[in-house]
Coordinates of C-alpha atoms in Angstrom, one line a residue:
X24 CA 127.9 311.6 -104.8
X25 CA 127.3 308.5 -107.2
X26 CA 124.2 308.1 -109.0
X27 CA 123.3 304.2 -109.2
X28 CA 120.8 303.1 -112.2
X29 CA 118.9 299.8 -112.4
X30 CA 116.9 298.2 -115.0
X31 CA 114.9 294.8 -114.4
X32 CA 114.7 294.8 -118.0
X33 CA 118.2 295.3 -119.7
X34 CA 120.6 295.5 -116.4
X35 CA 122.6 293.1 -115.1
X36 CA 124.6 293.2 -112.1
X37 CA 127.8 292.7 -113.5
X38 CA 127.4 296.0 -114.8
X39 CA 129.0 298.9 -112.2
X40 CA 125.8 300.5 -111.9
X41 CA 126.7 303.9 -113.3
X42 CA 125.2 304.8 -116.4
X43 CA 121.5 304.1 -118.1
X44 CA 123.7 301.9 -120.3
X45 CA 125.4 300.0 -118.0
X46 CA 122.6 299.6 -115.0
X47 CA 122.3 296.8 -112.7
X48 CA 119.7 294.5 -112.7
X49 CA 118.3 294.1 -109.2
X50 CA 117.8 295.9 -105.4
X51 CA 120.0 293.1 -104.0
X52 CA 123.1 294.2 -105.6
X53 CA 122.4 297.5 -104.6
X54 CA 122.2 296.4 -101.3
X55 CA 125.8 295.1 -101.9
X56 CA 126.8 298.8 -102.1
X57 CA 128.0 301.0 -99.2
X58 CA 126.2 304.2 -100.2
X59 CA 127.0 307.1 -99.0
X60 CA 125.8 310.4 -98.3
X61 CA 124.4 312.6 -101.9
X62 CA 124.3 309.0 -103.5
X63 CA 121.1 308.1 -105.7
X64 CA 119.6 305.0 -106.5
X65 CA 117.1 305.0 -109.4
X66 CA 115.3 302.6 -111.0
X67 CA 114.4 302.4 -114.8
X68 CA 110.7 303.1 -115.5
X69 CA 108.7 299.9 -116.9
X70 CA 110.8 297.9 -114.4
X71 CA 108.9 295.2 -112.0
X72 CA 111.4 294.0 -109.3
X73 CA 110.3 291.1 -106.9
X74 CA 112.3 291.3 -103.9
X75 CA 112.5 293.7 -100.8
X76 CA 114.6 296.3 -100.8
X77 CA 116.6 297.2 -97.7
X78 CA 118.1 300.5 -96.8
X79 CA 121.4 300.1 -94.5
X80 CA 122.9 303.5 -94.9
X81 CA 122.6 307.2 -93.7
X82 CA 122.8 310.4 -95.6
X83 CA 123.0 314.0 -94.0
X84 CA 120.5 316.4 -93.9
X85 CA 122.4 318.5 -96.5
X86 CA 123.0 314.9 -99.0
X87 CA 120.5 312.7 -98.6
X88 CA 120.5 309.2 -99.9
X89 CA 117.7 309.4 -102.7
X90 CA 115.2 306.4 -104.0
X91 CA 113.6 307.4 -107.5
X92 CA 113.1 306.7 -110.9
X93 CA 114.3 308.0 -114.4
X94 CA 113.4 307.5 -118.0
X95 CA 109.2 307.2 -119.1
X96 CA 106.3 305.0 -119.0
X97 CA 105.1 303.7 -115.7
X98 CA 106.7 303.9 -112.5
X99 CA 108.8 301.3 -111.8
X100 CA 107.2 298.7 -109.4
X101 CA 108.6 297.0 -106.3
X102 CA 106.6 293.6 -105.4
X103 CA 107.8 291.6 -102.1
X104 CA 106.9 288.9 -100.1
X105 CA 108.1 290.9 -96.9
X106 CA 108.0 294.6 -96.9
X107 CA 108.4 296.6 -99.8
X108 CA 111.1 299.3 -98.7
X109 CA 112.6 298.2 -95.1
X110 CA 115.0 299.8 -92.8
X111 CA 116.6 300.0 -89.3
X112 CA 118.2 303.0 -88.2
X113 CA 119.1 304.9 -91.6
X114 CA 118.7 308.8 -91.4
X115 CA 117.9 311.3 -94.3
X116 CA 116.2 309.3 -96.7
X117 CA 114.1 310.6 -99.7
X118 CA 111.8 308.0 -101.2
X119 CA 109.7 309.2 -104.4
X120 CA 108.2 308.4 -107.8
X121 CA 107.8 304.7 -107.0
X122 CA 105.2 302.1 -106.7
X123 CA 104.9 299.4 -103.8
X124 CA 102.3 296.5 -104.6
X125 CA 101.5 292.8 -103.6
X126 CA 103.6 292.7 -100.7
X127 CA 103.3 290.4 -97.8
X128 CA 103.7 293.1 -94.9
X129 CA 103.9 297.2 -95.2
X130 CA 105.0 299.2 -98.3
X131 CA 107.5 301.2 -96.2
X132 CA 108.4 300.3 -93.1
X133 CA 111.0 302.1 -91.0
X134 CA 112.2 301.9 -87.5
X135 CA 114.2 303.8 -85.3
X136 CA 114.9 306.2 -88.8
X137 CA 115.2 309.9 -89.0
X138 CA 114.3 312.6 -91.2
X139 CA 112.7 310.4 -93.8
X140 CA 110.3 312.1 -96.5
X141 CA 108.5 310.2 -98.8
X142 CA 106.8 311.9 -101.8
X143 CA 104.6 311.0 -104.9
X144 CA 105.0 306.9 -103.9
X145 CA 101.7 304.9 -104.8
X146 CA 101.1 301.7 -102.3
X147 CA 98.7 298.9 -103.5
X148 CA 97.8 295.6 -102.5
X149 CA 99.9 295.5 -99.0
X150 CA 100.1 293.7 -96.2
X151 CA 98.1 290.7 -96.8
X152 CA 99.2 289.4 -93.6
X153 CA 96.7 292.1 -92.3
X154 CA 99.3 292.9 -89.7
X155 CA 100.9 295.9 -90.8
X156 CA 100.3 299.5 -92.2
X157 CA 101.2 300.2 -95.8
X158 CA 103.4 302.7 -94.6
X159 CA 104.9 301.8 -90.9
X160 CA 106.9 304.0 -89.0
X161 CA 108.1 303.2 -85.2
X162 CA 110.1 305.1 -82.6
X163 CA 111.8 307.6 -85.2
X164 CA 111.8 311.1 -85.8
X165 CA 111.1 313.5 -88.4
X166 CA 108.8 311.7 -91.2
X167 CA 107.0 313.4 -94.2
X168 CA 104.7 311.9 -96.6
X169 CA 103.0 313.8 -99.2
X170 CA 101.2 313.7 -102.3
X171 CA 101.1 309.8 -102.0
X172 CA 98.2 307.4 -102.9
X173 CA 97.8 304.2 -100.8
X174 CA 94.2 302.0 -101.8
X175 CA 93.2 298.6 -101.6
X176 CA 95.5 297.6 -98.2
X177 CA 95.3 295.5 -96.0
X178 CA 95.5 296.8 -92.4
X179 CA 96.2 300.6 -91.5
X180 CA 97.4 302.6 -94.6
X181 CA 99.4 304.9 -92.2
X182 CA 100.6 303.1 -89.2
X183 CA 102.8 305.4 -87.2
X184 CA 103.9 304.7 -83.4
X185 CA 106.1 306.7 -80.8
X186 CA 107.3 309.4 -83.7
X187 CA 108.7 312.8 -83.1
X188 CA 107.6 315.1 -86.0
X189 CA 105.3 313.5 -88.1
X190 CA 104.0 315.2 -91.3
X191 CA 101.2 313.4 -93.6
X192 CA 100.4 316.1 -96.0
X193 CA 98.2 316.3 -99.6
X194 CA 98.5 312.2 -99.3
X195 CA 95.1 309.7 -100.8
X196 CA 94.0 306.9 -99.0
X197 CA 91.0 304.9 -100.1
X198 CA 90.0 301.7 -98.4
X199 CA 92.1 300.7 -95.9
X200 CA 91.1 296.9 -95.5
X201 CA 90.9 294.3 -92.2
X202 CA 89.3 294.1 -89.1
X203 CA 91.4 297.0 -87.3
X204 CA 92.1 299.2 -90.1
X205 CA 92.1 302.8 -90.1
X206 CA 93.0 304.7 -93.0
X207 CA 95.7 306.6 -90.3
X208 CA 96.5 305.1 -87.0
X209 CA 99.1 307.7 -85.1
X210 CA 100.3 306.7 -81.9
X211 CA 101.8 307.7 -78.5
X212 CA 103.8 310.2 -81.2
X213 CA 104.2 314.0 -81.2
X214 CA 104.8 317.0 -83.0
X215 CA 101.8 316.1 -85.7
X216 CA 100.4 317.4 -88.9
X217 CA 98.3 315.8 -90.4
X218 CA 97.1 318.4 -93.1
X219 CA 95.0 318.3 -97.0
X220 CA 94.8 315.0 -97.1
X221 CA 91.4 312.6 -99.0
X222 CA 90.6 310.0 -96.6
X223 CA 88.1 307.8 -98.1
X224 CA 86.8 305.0 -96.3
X225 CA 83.7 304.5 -97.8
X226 CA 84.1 300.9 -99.3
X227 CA 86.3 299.8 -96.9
X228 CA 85.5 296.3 -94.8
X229 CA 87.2 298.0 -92.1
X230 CA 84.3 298.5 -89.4
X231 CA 86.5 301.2 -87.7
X232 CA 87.4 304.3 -88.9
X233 CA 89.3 307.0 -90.8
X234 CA 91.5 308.6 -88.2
X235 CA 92.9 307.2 -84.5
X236 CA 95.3 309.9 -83.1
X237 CA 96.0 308.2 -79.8
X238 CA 97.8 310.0 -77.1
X239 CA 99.3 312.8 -79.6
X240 CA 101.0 315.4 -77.7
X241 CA 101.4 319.0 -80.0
X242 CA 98.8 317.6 -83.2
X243 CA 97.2 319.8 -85.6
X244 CA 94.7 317.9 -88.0
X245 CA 93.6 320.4 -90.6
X246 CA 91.9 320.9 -94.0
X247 CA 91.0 317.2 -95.0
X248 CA 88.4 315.5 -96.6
X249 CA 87.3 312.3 -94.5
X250 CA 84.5 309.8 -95.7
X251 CA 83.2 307.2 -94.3
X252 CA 84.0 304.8 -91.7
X253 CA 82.9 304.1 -88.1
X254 CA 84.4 307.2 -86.7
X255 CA 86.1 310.2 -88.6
X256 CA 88.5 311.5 -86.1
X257 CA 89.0 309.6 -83.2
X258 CA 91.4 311.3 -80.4
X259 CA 90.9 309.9 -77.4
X260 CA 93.4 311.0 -75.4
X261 CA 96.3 313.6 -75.9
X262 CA 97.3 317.4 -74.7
X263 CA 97.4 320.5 -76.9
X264 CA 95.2 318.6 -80.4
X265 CA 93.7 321.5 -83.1
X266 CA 91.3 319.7 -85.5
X267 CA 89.8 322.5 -87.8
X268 CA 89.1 323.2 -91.0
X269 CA 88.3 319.7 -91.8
X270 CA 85.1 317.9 -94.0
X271 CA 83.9 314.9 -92.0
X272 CA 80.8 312.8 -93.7
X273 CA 79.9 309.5 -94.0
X274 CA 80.6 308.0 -90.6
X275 CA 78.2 305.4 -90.2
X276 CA 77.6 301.9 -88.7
X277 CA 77.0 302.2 -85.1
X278 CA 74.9 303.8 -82.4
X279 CA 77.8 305.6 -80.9
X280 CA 79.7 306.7 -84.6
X281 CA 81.0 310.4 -84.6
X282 CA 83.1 312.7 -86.3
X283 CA 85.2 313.5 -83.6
X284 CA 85.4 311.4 -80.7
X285 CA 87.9 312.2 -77.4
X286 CA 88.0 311.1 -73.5
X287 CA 88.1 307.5 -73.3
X288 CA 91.9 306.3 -73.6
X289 CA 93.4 308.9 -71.4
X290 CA 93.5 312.6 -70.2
X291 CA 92.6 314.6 -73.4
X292 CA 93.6 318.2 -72.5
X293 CA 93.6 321.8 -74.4
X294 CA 91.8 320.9 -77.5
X295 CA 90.3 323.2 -80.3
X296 CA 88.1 321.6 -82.3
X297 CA 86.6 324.9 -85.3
X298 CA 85.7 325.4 -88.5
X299 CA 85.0 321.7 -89.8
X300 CA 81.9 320.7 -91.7
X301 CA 80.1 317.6 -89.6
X302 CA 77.4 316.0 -92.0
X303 CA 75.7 313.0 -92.7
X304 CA 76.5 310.4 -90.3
X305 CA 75.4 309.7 -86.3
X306 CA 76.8 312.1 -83.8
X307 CA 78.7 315.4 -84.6
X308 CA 81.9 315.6 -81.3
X309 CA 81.8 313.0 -78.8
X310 CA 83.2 313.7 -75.2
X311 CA 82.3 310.3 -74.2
X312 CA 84.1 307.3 -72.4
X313 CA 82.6 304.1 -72.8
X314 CA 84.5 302.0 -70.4
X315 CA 83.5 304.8 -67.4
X316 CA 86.8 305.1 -66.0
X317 CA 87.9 308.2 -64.5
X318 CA 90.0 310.5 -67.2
X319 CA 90.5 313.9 -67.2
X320 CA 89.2 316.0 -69.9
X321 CA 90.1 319.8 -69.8
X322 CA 89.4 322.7 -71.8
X323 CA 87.7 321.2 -74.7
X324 CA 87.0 324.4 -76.8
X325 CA 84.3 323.1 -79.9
X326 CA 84.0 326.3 -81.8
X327 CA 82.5 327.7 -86.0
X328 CA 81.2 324.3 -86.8
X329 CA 78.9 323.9 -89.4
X330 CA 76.4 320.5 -88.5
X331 CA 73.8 319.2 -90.8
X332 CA 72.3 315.7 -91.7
X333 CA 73.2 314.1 -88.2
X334 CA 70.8 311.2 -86.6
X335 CA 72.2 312.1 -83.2
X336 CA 73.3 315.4 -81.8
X337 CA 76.2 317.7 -82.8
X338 CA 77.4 317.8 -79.6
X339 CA 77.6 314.5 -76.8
X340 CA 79.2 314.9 -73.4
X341 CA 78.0 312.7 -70.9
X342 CA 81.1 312.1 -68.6
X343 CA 82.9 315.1 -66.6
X344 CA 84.8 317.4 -69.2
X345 CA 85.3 321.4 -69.1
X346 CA 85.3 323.7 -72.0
X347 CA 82.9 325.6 -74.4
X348 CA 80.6 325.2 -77.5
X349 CA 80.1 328.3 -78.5
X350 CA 79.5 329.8 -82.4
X351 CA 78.3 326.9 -84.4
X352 CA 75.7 326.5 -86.6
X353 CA 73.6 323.7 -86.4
X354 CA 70.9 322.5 -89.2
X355 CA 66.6 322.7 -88.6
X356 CA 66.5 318.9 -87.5
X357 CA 69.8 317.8 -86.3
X358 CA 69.8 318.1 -81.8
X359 CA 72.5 320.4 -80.7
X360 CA 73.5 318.7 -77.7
X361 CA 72.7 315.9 -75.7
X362 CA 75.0 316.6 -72.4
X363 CA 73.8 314.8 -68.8
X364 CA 72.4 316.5 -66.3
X365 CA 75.4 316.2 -63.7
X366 CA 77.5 317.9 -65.9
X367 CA 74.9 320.8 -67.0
X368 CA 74.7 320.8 -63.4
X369 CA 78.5 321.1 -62.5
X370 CA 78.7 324.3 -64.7
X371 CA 81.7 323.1 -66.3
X372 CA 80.9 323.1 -70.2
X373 CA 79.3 326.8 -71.6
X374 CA 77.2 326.1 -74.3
X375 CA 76.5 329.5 -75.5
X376 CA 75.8 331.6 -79.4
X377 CA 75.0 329.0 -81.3
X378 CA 72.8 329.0 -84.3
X379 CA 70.0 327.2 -85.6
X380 CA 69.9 327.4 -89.6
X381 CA 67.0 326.1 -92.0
X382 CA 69.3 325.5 -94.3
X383 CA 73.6 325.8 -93.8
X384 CA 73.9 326.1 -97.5
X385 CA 72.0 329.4 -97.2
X386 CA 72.8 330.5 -94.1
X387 CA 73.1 334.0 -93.6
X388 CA 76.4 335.1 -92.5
X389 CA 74.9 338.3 -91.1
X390 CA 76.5 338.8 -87.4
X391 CA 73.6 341.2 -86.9
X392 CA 71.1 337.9 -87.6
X393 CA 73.5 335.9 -85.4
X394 CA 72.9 337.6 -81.8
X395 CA 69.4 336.9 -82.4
X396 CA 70.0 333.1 -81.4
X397 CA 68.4 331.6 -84.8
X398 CA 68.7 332.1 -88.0
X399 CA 66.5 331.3 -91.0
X400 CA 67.5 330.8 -94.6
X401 CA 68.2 333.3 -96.8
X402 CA 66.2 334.1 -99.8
X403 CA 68.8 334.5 -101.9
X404 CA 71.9 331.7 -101.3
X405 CA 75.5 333.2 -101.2
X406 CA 76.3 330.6 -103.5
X407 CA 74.6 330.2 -107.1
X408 CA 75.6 327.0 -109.4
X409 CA 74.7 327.7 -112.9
X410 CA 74.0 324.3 -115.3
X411 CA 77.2 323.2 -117.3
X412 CA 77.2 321.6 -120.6
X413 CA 79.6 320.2 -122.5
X414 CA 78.6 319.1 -126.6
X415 CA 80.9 316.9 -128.3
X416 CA 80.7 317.0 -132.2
X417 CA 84.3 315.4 -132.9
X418 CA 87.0 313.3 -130.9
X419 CA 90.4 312.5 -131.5
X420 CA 91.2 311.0 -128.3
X421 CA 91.9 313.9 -126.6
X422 CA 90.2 314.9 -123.1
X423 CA 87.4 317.3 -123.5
X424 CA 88.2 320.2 -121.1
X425 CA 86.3 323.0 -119.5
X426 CA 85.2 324.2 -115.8
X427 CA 82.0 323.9 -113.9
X428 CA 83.1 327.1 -111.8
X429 CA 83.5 329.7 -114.1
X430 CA 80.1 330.5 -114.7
X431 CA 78.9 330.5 -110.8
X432 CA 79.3 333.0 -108.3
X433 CA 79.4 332.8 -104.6
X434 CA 79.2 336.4 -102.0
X435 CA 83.4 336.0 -100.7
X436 CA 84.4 335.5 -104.2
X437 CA 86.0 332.1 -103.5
X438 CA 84.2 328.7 -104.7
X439 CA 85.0 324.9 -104.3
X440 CA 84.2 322.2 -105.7
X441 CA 83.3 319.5 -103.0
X442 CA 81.3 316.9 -104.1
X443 CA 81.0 315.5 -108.1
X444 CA 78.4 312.5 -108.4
X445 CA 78.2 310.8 -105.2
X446 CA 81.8 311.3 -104.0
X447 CA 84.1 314.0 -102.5
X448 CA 86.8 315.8 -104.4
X449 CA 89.8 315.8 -102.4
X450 CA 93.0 317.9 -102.9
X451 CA 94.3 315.3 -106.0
X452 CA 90.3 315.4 -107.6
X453 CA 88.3 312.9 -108.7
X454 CA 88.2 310.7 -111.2
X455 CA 84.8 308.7 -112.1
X456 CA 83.4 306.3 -115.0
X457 CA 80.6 308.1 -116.8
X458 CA 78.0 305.8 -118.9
X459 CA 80.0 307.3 -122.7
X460 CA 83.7 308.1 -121.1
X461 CA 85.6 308.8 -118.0
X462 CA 85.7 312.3 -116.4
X463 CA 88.5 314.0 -114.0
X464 CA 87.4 316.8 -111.8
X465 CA 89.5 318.9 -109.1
X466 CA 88.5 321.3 -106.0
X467 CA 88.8 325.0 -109.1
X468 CA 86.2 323.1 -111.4
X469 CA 88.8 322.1 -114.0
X470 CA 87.3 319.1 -115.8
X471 CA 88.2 316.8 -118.2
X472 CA 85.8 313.9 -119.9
X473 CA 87.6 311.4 -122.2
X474 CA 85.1 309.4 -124.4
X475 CA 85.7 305.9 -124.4
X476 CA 84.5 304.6 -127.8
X477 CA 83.6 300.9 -126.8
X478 CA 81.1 302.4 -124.8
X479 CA 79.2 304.0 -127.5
X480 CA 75.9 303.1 -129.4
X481 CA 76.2 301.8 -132.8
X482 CA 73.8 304.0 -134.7
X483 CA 73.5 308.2 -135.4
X484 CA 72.1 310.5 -133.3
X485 CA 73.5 311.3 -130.2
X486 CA 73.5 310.3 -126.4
X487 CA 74.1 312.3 -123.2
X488 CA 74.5 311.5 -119.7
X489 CA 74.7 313.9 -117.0
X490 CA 76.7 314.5 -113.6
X491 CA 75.6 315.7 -110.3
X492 CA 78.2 318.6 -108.5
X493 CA 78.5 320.5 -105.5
X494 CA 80.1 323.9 -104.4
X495 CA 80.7 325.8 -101.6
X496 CA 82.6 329.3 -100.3
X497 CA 85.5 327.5 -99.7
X498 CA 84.3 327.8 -95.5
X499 CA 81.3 325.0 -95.8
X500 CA 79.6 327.5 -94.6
X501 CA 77.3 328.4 -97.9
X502 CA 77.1 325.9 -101.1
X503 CA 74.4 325.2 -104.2
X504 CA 74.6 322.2 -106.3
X505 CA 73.4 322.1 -110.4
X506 CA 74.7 319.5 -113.4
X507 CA 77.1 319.0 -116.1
X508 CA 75.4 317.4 -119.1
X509 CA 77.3 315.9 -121.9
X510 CA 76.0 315.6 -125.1
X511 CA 77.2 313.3 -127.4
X512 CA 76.8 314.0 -131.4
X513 CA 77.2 310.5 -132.5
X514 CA 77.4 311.2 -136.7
X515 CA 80.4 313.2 -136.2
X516 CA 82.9 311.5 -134.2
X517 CA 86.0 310.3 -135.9
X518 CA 85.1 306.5 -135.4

């Protein structure tokens, strides 16, 4: 089990590779090397390295190969005019604390590979070919990638095709570029968890969507925030698919945009589709086929939804399906189902229990109010957001920290924060440019705000600017929204 170092900077590849002192200088003479199983490659920190980096050996399950980094400063940075990482048939690889820009095709790409995880990898600027996904895996098995940040790609930024065990989990993907881009395309692949991922494409040119799960067979999607887009979800065909616990907004653009869309690519078959938050786009779940051919779709179960803020109807089926939508709760203003006569006629899909709501973020949770077929807002929300402010008399450079959480309340005893300014937090937070400094914000309220001292008036006094936030329960169910002001004292910085 060798450890290999390389250094764009002071290597050279007459070195043996061994020691920080004595690294090599590029990915090419690396590829020289026969590694073996429990053998590490890292490169040096600060390093840019312009060539693609193949992978032509296998480690074990119990020894991987690894691909990482030592030393400080900035991750080192492969650019390529091909792929960024490539490799044919190598099995247990670990990938991490890298970043992939500027490359002609994907980031990663990897075929016929097995048990590959890739962790903590950032992916810019990819495939400007616009034919491949930043990260591109075909007919392998057992891929992971987590806490990952792809943005600014052209093409998919997951593109994954006939895999066995696919795991996408706590990963950020913002603006997945090109005329067929989704932020994830999945594939005739099985085994599938996509889970706490931030899916954003809001500013994408993309005029699809965020998620394409095509013929999955055993998929759960669960706990992400998706934004934007044509469609959120998109399954249209697959057997035994769970899609819960997700928050789906944004998805605008067309006439027929939805959430979750299913039935018009093949048999879709035992799905559950509970517990998501469906707001501000067109139509809520889609059981829909726009080419009329004749697919089967079975034991669609739509179940403890929450809809609000939807031109169109939570609900659309209007070619033969069975199943059930039973228990959600559907917004004063928003249809709850548009479903064609034949089919109401055929007796095939229960809609039964559902609830009408004034308002969801003050539903009452009240199973007695329930039974009674609609309920009306509560007087009193089950969430309260109290105003934050932050006062600033002195700065050293240092982020000014606090949390908008601690001073509200909500009935369960759990809060979220989901929304700060006009944007989503997702499981990494949020970071946005204020009119004084930047701020970062994650889902417990945790906040930071770093002045930024070219911004700043000239003169005494002081300035303030003030943020927009939004909590919930933790369920969607309930939420309240208030401020954070910050307030500037301008004559007693340190300037």
């Amino acid at each position: 089990m060798t450890i290999y170092y390389v250094n764009s900077a002071t290597g050279s590849d007459r070195n043996n590779g061994t020691g920080q002192n004595s690294a090599f200088a590029t990915l090419s003479k690396v590829e020289s090397l026969k590694l073996k199983p429990g053998d590490s490659v890292l490169l040096a920190k600060g390093s840019v390295f312009n060539e693609q980096f193949d992978i032509k050996y296998s480690g074990t399950e119990s020894a991987p190969i690894k691909i990482g980094s030592y030393g400080t400063g900035t991750a080192p940075v492969i650019h390529s005019g091909g792929d960024g990482i490539h490799s044919l048939y190598a099995s247990n690889i670990v990938i991490e604390n890298l970043k992939i820009s500027n490359t002609g095709t994907a980031g990663i790409y990897g075929g016929s590979v097995t048990n590959w995880t890739v962790r903590n990898v950032e992916i810019t600027k990819t495939g400007m070919s616009e034919n491949a996904g930043a990260v591109t895996f075909r007919s392998s098995t057992n891929i992971t990638v987590e806490d990952s940040k792809i943005t600014g790609v052209k093409g998919d930024g997951f593109w994954i095709e006939k895999v066995a065990g696919v795991k996408l989990l706590d990963n950020t993907v913002t603006s997945a570029n090109g005329s067929t881009a989704d932020a994830v395309q999945v594939n005739d692949s099985s085994n599938i968890l996509i889970k706490g991922n931030h899916l954003d494409q809001t500013n994408a040119d993309s005029p699809k969507g965020v998620i394409a799960l095509v013929r999955a067979t055993n998929a759960v999607v669960e706990d992400n925030v998706l934004t934007g887009g044509g469609f959120g979800i998109s399954a249209p065909a697959g057997k035994n698919v769970a899609i819960r616990d997700n928050d789906i907004s944004g998805f605008h653009g067309y006439s027929w945009s939805f959430a979750v869309g299913l039935g018009d690519q093949g048999n879709a078959r035992d799905y559950d589709i509970s517990g998501n938050h469906i707001h501000d786009g067109a139509w809520g779940v889609a059981i829909s086929d726009a080419s009329g051919t004749s697919y089967s779709r079975t034991n669609i179960k739509i179940h403890d939804n929450v809809f609000d803020d939807l031109s169109q109807a939570a609900l659309k089926v209007d070619r033969p399906a069975s199943g059930s939508f039973t228990n959600n709760t559907i917004e004063t203003g928003t249809k709850a189902t548009a479903i064609s006569p034949s089919i109401v006629d055929a007796h095939t899909f229960t809609v039964s229990n559902n609830h009408t709501v004034a308002n969801v973020e003050t539903a009452l949770a009240s199973p007695v109010a329930k039974t009674a077929g609609v309920t009306e807002a509560s007087a009193d929300p089950a969430v309260v957001a109290v105003h934050d402010n932050l006062k600033i008399f002195t700065d050293t450079g240092e982020a000014h920290r606090g949390n908008l959480l601690e001073n509200d309340s909500s009935d369960n005893g759990t809060l979220a924060l989901r929304r700060f300014g006009d944007e989503s937090v997702g499981k990494h937070g949020l970071t946005l440019a204020g009119e004084y400094g930047d701020i970062h914000v994650d889902r417990e309220g945790n906040y930071a705000y770093t002045l930024d001292e070219t911004k700043l008036p000239d003169h005494g006094g002081h300035v303030s600017e003030t943020f927009s936030y939004g909590v919930n329960d933790g369920t969607s169910q309930h939420s309240d929204g208030d401020t954070l002001t910050v307030y500037i004292h301008l004559d007693g910085l340190l300037r």
